[in-house]
C-alpha atoms as an extended CHARMM CRD file, in Angstrom:
* protein
*
       156  EXT
         1         1  MET       CA            137.0110000000        3.1960000000      119.6700000000  PROA      1               0.0000000000
         2         2  LEU       CA            134.3030000000        0.8910000000      118.6650000000  PROA      2               0.0000000000
         3         3  GLU       CA            135.1970000000       -2.1310000000      116.7490000000  PROA      3               0.0000000000
         4         4  ARG       CA            132.8240000000       -4.7660000000      115.2020000000  PROA      4               0.0000000000
         5         5  ILE       CA            132.4270000000       -7.2500000000      112.4840000000  PROA      5               0.0000000000
         6         6  VAL       CA            128.9630000000       -6.5900000000      110.8560000000  PROA      6               0.0000000000
         7         7  ASP       CA            127.3970000000       -8.9300000000      108.2500000000  PROA      7               0.0000000000
         8         8  VAL       CA            126.9610000000       -6.5940000000      105.5240000000  PROA      8               0.0000000000
         9         9  PRO       CA            129.3930000000       -5.6200000000      102.9060000000  PROA      9               0.0000000000
        10        10  CYS       CA            131.6110000000       -2.6570000000      103.0620000000  PROA      10              0.0000000000
        11        11  GLU       CA            130.2520000000       -1.0680000000       99.9190000000  PROA      11              0.0000000000
        12        12  LEU       CA            126.7860000000       -0.8990000000      101.5710000000  PROA      12              0.0000000000
        13        13  VAL       CA            128.0810000000        0.4890000000      104.8770000000  PROA      13              0.0000000000
        14        14  TRP       CA            130.1030000000        3.1940000000      102.7450000000  PROA      14              0.0000000000
        15        15  GLU       CA            126.8220000000        4.1680000000      101.0350000000  PROA      15              0.0000000000
        16        16  ALA       CA            124.8320000000        4.3510000000      104.2570000000  PROA      16              0.0000000000
        17        17  TRP       CA            127.4970000000        6.9580000000      105.5550000000  PROA      17              0.0000000000
        18        18  THR       CA            127.8790000000        9.0830000000      102.3670000000  PROA      18              0.0000000000
        19        19  THR       CA            124.5370000000        9.1780000000      100.7490000000  PROA      19              0.0000000000
        20        20  PRO       CA            122.1030000000       11.6320000000      102.6790000000  PROA      20              0.0000000000
        21        21  GLU       CA            118.8500000000        9.7650000000      102.2570000000  PROA      21              0.0000000000
        22        22  LYS       CA            120.5610000000        6.5630000000      103.5510000000  PROA      22              0.0000000000
        23        23  LEU       CA            122.3250000000        8.2420000000      106.4690000000  PROA      23              0.0000000000
        24        24  MET       CA            119.3280000000        9.9650000000      108.0290000000  PROA      24              0.0000000000
        25        25  PRO       CA            117.2410000000        7.0700000000      109.3010000000  PROA      25              0.0000000000
        26        26  TRP       CA            120.1490000000        5.6270000000      111.6200000000  PROA      26              0.0000000000
        27        27  PHE       CA            122.5190000000        8.4550000000      112.2610000000  PROA      27              0.0000000000
        28        28  CYS       CA            121.2540000000        9.0370000000      115.8600000000  PROA      28              0.0000000000
        29        29  PRO       CA            119.8130000000        6.5200000000      118.4230000000  PROA      29              0.0000000000
        30        30  LEU       CA            116.1000000000        6.2470000000      118.2650000000  PROA      30              0.0000000000
        31        31  PRO       CA            113.6700000000        8.2080000000      119.4600000000  PROA      31              0.0000000000
        32        32  TRP       CA            115.9450000000       10.9400000000      118.2030000000  PROA      32              0.0000000000
        33        33  LYS       CA            116.1330000000       11.5430000000      114.5450000000  PROA      33              0.0000000000
        34        34  THR       CA            118.4560000000       13.2250000000      111.8970000000  PROA      34              0.0000000000
        35        35  VAL       CA            115.9950000000       15.4710000000      110.0890000000  PROA      35              0.0000000000
        36        36  GLU       CA            118.5330000000       17.3290000000      107.6240000000  PROA      36              0.0000000000
        37        37  CYS       CA            121.9010000000       16.1400000000      106.1170000000  PROA      37              0.0000000000
        38        38  GLU       CA            124.1250000000       17.5910000000      103.7050000000  PROA      38              0.0000000000
        39        39  ILE       CA            127.2160000000       15.5980000000      102.3930000000  PROA      39              0.0000000000
        40        40  ASP       CA            129.9280000000       17.1170000000      100.0110000000  PROA      40              0.0000000000
        41        41  LEU       CA            132.2130000000       13.9280000000       99.7780000000  PROA      41              0.0000000000
        42        42  ARG       CA            135.5600000000       15.2200000000       99.2960000000  PROA      42              0.0000000000
        43        43  PRO       CA            138.2760000000       16.4630000000      101.4910000000  PROA      43              0.0000000000
        44        44  GLY       CA            137.3540000000       19.9320000000      102.7340000000  PROA      44              0.0000000000
        45        45  GLY       CA            133.7000000000       19.2270000000      101.8250000000  PROA      45              0.0000000000
        46        46  ARG       CA            130.8380000000       19.6820000000      104.2010000000  PROA      46              0.0000000000
        47        47  PHE       CA            129.4130000000       17.0850000000      106.6200000000  PROA      47              0.0000000000
        48        48  PHE       CA            126.2440000000       18.6540000000      108.0740000000  PROA      48              0.0000000000
        49        49  THR       CA            123.6700000000       17.1270000000      109.9690000000  PROA      49              0.0000000000
        50        50  VAL       CA            120.4850000000       18.4510000000      112.2190000000  PROA      50              0.0000000000
        51        51  MET       CA            119.3930000000       15.9300000000      114.9250000000  PROA      51              0.0000000000
        52        52  GLN       CA            115.8000000000       16.3740000000      116.3980000000  PROA      52              0.0000000000
        53        53  SER       CA            115.0210000000       15.5450000000      120.0640000000  PROA      53              0.0000000000
        54        54  PRO       CA            111.9140000000       13.7590000000      120.9400000000  PROA      54              0.0000000000
        55        55  GLU       CA            110.5530000000       17.0410000000      121.9680000000  PROA      55              0.0000000000
        56        56  GLY       CA            111.2050000000       18.4540000000      118.5760000000  PROA      56              0.0000000000
        57        57  GLN       CA            114.2970000000       20.5610000000      119.6150000000  PROA      57              0.0000000000
        58        58  LYS       CA            116.7460000000       20.8920000000      116.5760000000  PROA      58              0.0000000000
        59        59  PHE       CA            120.5090000000       20.6420000000      116.8820000000  PROA      59              0.0000000000
        60        60  PRO       CA            122.7030000000       21.4040000000      113.9050000000  PROA      60              0.0000000000
        61        61  ASN       CA            126.0030000000       19.6280000000      113.6870000000  PROA      61              0.0000000000
        62        62  ASP       CA            128.6220000000       21.3100000000      111.0030000000  PROA      62              0.0000000000
        63        63  GLY       CA            131.8100000000       19.7520000000      109.8950000000  PROA      63              0.0000000000
        64        64  CYS       CA            134.3260000000       19.1130000000      107.2540000000  PROA      64              0.0000000000
        65        65  TYR       CA            135.5640000000       15.9580000000      105.8440000000  PROA      65              0.0000000000
        66        66  LEU       CA            139.5030000000       15.4070000000      106.1230000000  PROA      66              0.0000000000
        67        67  GLU       CA            140.0330000000       11.9560000000      104.2770000000  PROA      67              0.0000000000
        68        68  VAL       CA            137.6120000000        9.9960000000      101.7580000000  PROA      68              0.0000000000
        69        69  ILE       CA            138.7130000000        6.5910000000      100.6220000000  PROA      69              0.0000000000
        70        70  LYS       CA            135.9400000000        5.1280000000       99.0010000000  PROA      70              0.0000000000
        71        71  ASN       CA            134.6330000000        2.0010000000      100.7500000000  PROA      71              0.0000000000
        72        72  GLU       CA            137.6840000000        2.1380000000      103.2580000000  PROA      72              0.0000000000
        73        73  LYS       CA            138.0340000000        5.2170000000      105.2080000000  PROA      73              0.0000000000
        74        74  LEU       CA            136.0390000000        8.3230000000      105.9910000000  PROA      74              0.0000000000
        75        75  THR       CA            137.1970000000       11.1670000000      108.3910000000  PROA      75              0.0000000000
        76        76  TRP       CA            135.6800000000       14.4310000000      109.4700000000  PROA      76              0.0000000000
        77        77  THR       CA            135.8420000000       16.9810000000      112.1660000000  PROA      77              0.0000000000
        78        78  ASN       CA            133.7120000000       19.6920000000      113.7460000000  PROA      78              0.0000000000
        79        79  ALA       CA            137.0300000000       21.5920000000      114.6410000000  PROA      79              0.0000000000
        80        80  LEU       CA            137.1810000000       22.7600000000      110.8480000000  PROA      80              0.0000000000
        81        81  GLU       CA            134.3100000000       24.1180000000      108.7870000000  PROA      81              0.0000000000
        82        82  PRO       CA            133.9300000000       23.2880000000      105.1010000000  PROA      82              0.0000000000
        83        83  GLY       CA            137.0810000000       24.4810000000      103.1210000000  PROA      83              0.0000000000
        84        84  PHE       CA            139.3300000000       23.6230000000      106.0600000000  PROA      84              0.0000000000
        85        85  ARG       CA            138.4540000000       26.7690000000      107.8980000000  PROA      85              0.0000000000
        86        86  PRO       CA            138.8900000000       26.8420000000      111.6000000000  PROA      86              0.0000000000
        87        87  ALA       CA            135.5690000000       26.5310000000      113.5410000000  PROA      87              0.0000000000
        88        88  MET       CA            134.6330000000       28.2820000000      116.5100000000  PROA      88              0.0000000000
        89        89  GLN       CA            134.4740000000       26.3540000000      119.9100000000  PROA      89              0.0000000000
        90        90  PRO       CA            130.7700000000       25.3360000000      119.9110000000  PROA      90              0.0000000000
        91        91  GLU       CA            128.5580000000       26.9010000000      122.4590000000  PROA      91              0.0000000000
        92        92  ALA       CA            126.8250000000       25.0280000000      125.1350000000  PROA      92              0.0000000000
        93        93  SER       CA            123.5790000000       23.5970000000      123.8270000000  PROA      93              0.0000000000
        94        94  PRO       CA            121.3210000000       22.1370000000      126.5230000000  PROA      94              0.0000000000
        95        95  GLY       CA            120.1130000000       18.5800000000      125.6480000000  PROA      95              0.0000000000
        96        96  HSD       CA            122.8610000000       18.2820000000      122.9530000000  PROA      96              0.0000000000
        97        97  GLU       CA            126.0950000000       17.6860000000      124.9750000000  PROA      97              0.0000000000
        98        98  CYS       CA            127.9300000000       16.4690000000      121.9640000000  PROA      98              0.0000000000
        99        99  ALA       CA            127.9510000000       19.6470000000      120.3200000000  PROA      99              0.0000000000
       100       100  GLU       CA            129.7350000000       21.2180000000      123.1060000000  PROA      100             0.0000000000
       101       101  PHE       CA            133.2270000000       19.6270000000      122.2010000000  PROA      101             0.0000000000
       102       102  LEU       CA            135.4670000000       19.5820000000      119.2820000000  PROA      102             0.0000000000
       103       103  MET       CA            136.2750000000       15.9660000000      117.9180000000  PROA      103             0.0000000000
       104       104  THR       CA            137.4450000000       14.3010000000      114.9080000000  PROA      104             0.0000000000
       105       105  ALA       CA            135.9420000000       10.9260000000      113.8380000000  PROA      105             0.0000000000
       106       106  THR       CA            137.3490000000        8.2230000000      111.6230000000  PROA      106             0.0000000000
       107       107  ILE       CA            135.4250000000        5.2250000000      110.1740000000  PROA      107             0.0000000000
       108       108  LEU       CA            137.2720000000        2.4160000000      108.8990000000  PROA      108             0.0000000000
       109       109  LEU       CA            135.7040000000       -0.3190000000      106.7280000000  PROA      109             0.0000000000
       110       110  GLU       CA            137.6820000000       -3.5240000000      106.0910000000  PROA      110             0.0000000000
       111       111  PRO       CA            136.3930000000       -6.6430000000      103.9560000000  PROA      111             0.0000000000
       112       112  HSD       CA            136.0280000000       -9.5020000000      106.3350000000  PROA      112             0.0000000000
       113       113  ALA       CA            134.8470000000      -13.1330000000      105.7920000000  PROA      113             0.0000000000
       114       114  LYS       CA            131.5360000000      -12.4700000000      107.6730000000  PROA      114             0.0000000000
       115       115  GLY       CA            131.1570000000       -8.9360000000      105.8680000000  PROA      115             0.0000000000
       116       116  THR       CA            132.9070000000       -5.9750000000      107.2010000000  PROA      116             0.0000000000
       117       117  LYS       CA            135.2330000000       -5.0130000000      110.0000000000  PROA      117             0.0000000000
       118       118  TYR       CA            133.8570000000       -1.7340000000      111.1670000000  PROA      118             0.0000000000
       119       119  THR       CA            135.9950000000        0.5370000000      113.2590000000  PROA      119             0.0000000000
       120       120  ALA       CA            134.7820000000        4.0630000000      114.5570000000  PROA      120             0.0000000000
       121       121  LEU       CA            137.6040000000        6.1870000000      116.1120000000  PROA      121             0.0000000000
       122       122  VAL       CA            136.8490000000        9.4540000000      117.8310000000  PROA      122             0.0000000000
       123       123  GLN       CA            139.5030000000       11.7650000000      118.8440000000  PROA      123             0.0000000000
       124       124  HSD       CA            138.9130000000       14.6540000000      121.2600000000  PROA      124             0.0000000000
       125       125  ALA       CA            140.8700000000       17.8900000000      121.8080000000  PROA      125             0.0000000000
       126       126  ASN       CA            141.5920000000       16.8210000000      125.5540000000  PROA      126             0.0000000000
       127       127  THR       CA            141.0380000000       14.0920000000      127.9500000000  PROA      127             0.0000000000
       128       128  GLU       CA            138.1250000000       16.0570000000      129.6100000000  PROA      128             0.0000000000
       129       129  ALA       CA            136.1290000000       15.9660000000      126.2840000000  PROA      129             0.0000000000
       130       130  ARG       CA            136.8230000000       12.1900000000      125.7320000000  PROA      130             0.0000000000
       131       131  VAL       CA            135.6380000000       11.3470000000      129.3300000000  PROA      131             0.0000000000
       132       132  LYS       CA            132.5880000000       13.4410000000      128.9620000000  PROA      132             0.0000000000
       133       133  HSD       CA            131.8020000000       11.7750000000      125.5870000000  PROA      133             0.0000000000
       134       134  GLU       CA            132.2870000000        8.3730000000      127.1330000000  PROA      134             0.0000000000
       135       135  LYS       CA            130.0730000000        9.0820000000      130.1380000000  PROA      135             0.0000000000
       136       136  MET       CA            127.3480000000       10.4720000000      127.8230000000  PROA      136             0.0000000000
       137       137  GLY       CA            127.2380000000        6.8440000000      126.3000000000  PROA      137             0.0000000000
       138       138  PHE       CA            129.4900000000        7.0080000000      123.3030000000  PROA      138             0.0000000000
       139       139  TYR       CA            129.9050000000        3.3330000000      122.9310000000  PROA      139             0.0000000000
       140       140  GLU       CA            126.0830000000        2.5260000000      123.4920000000  PROA      140             0.0000000000
       141       141  GLY       CA            125.0100000000        5.4760000000      121.1000000000  PROA      141             0.0000000000
       142       142  TRP       CA            127.5580000000        4.6700000000      118.4870000000  PROA      142             0.0000000000
       143       143  GLY       CA            126.7540000000        0.9970000000      118.7850000000  PROA      143             0.0000000000
       144       144  THR       CA            122.9730000000        1.5510000000      118.7340000000  PROA      144             0.0000000000
       145       145  CYS       CA            123.4830000000        3.5910000000      115.3840000000  PROA      145             0.0000000000
       146       146  LEU       CA            125.5200000000        0.9820000000      113.7970000000  PROA      146             0.0000000000
       147       147  ASP       CA            122.8830000000       -1.6330000000      114.7050000000  PROA      147             0.0000000000
       148       148  GLN       CA            120.2390000000        0.6910000000      112.9640000000  PROA      148             0.0000000000
       149       149  LEU       CA            122.5530000000        1.1260000000      110.0250000000  PROA      149             0.0000000000
       150       150  VAL       CA            122.8900000000       -2.7480000000      109.6530000000  PROA      150             0.0000000000
       151       151  ALA       CA            119.1050000000       -3.4340000000      110.2000000000  PROA      151             0.0000000000
       152       152  ILE       CA            118.2280000000       -0.8270000000      107.4320000000  PROA      152             0.0000000000
       153       153  ILE       CA            120.7200000000       -2.3430000000      105.0700000000  PROA      153             0.0000000000
       154       154  LYS       CA            119.3710000000       -5.9780000000      105.7650000000  PROA      154             0.0000000000
       155       155  SER       CA            115.8780000000       -4.8480000000      105.2690000000  PROA      155             0.0000000000
       156       156  LYS       CA            116.2590000000       -3.7780000000      101.7220000000  PROA      156             0.0000000000
């Protein structure tokens, strides 16, 4: 779990998570890029991104929204495809280890005197996947993305 207080309002963080053109600039740590994004913002709707490595290799990520509470809570999983259809276990994808395990992520946004209390919770199918994700830099990577999100909001 990653928890922080950020000095921007919940509504702007929500927009950054739920609007493709606002999500793409910050969604993965630079120099990686998010080059495609599709959001069907409803339970059962699609959350699809394509990440691109600095070398130009592309890695698609497909998932399904489970819960959508505007400005408060966003939950999605790659264990299901849109329409709540079971997903196949992702195949190994050299250079993109995150795609190799199933997970469910929840973003919680709470109003705070200094802006927003931001909580990112990721649940894995097993301990092995959780430990692997942590060793890959979950906290650093998701923290960097949050820093990028806040910087973009503040630059507007």
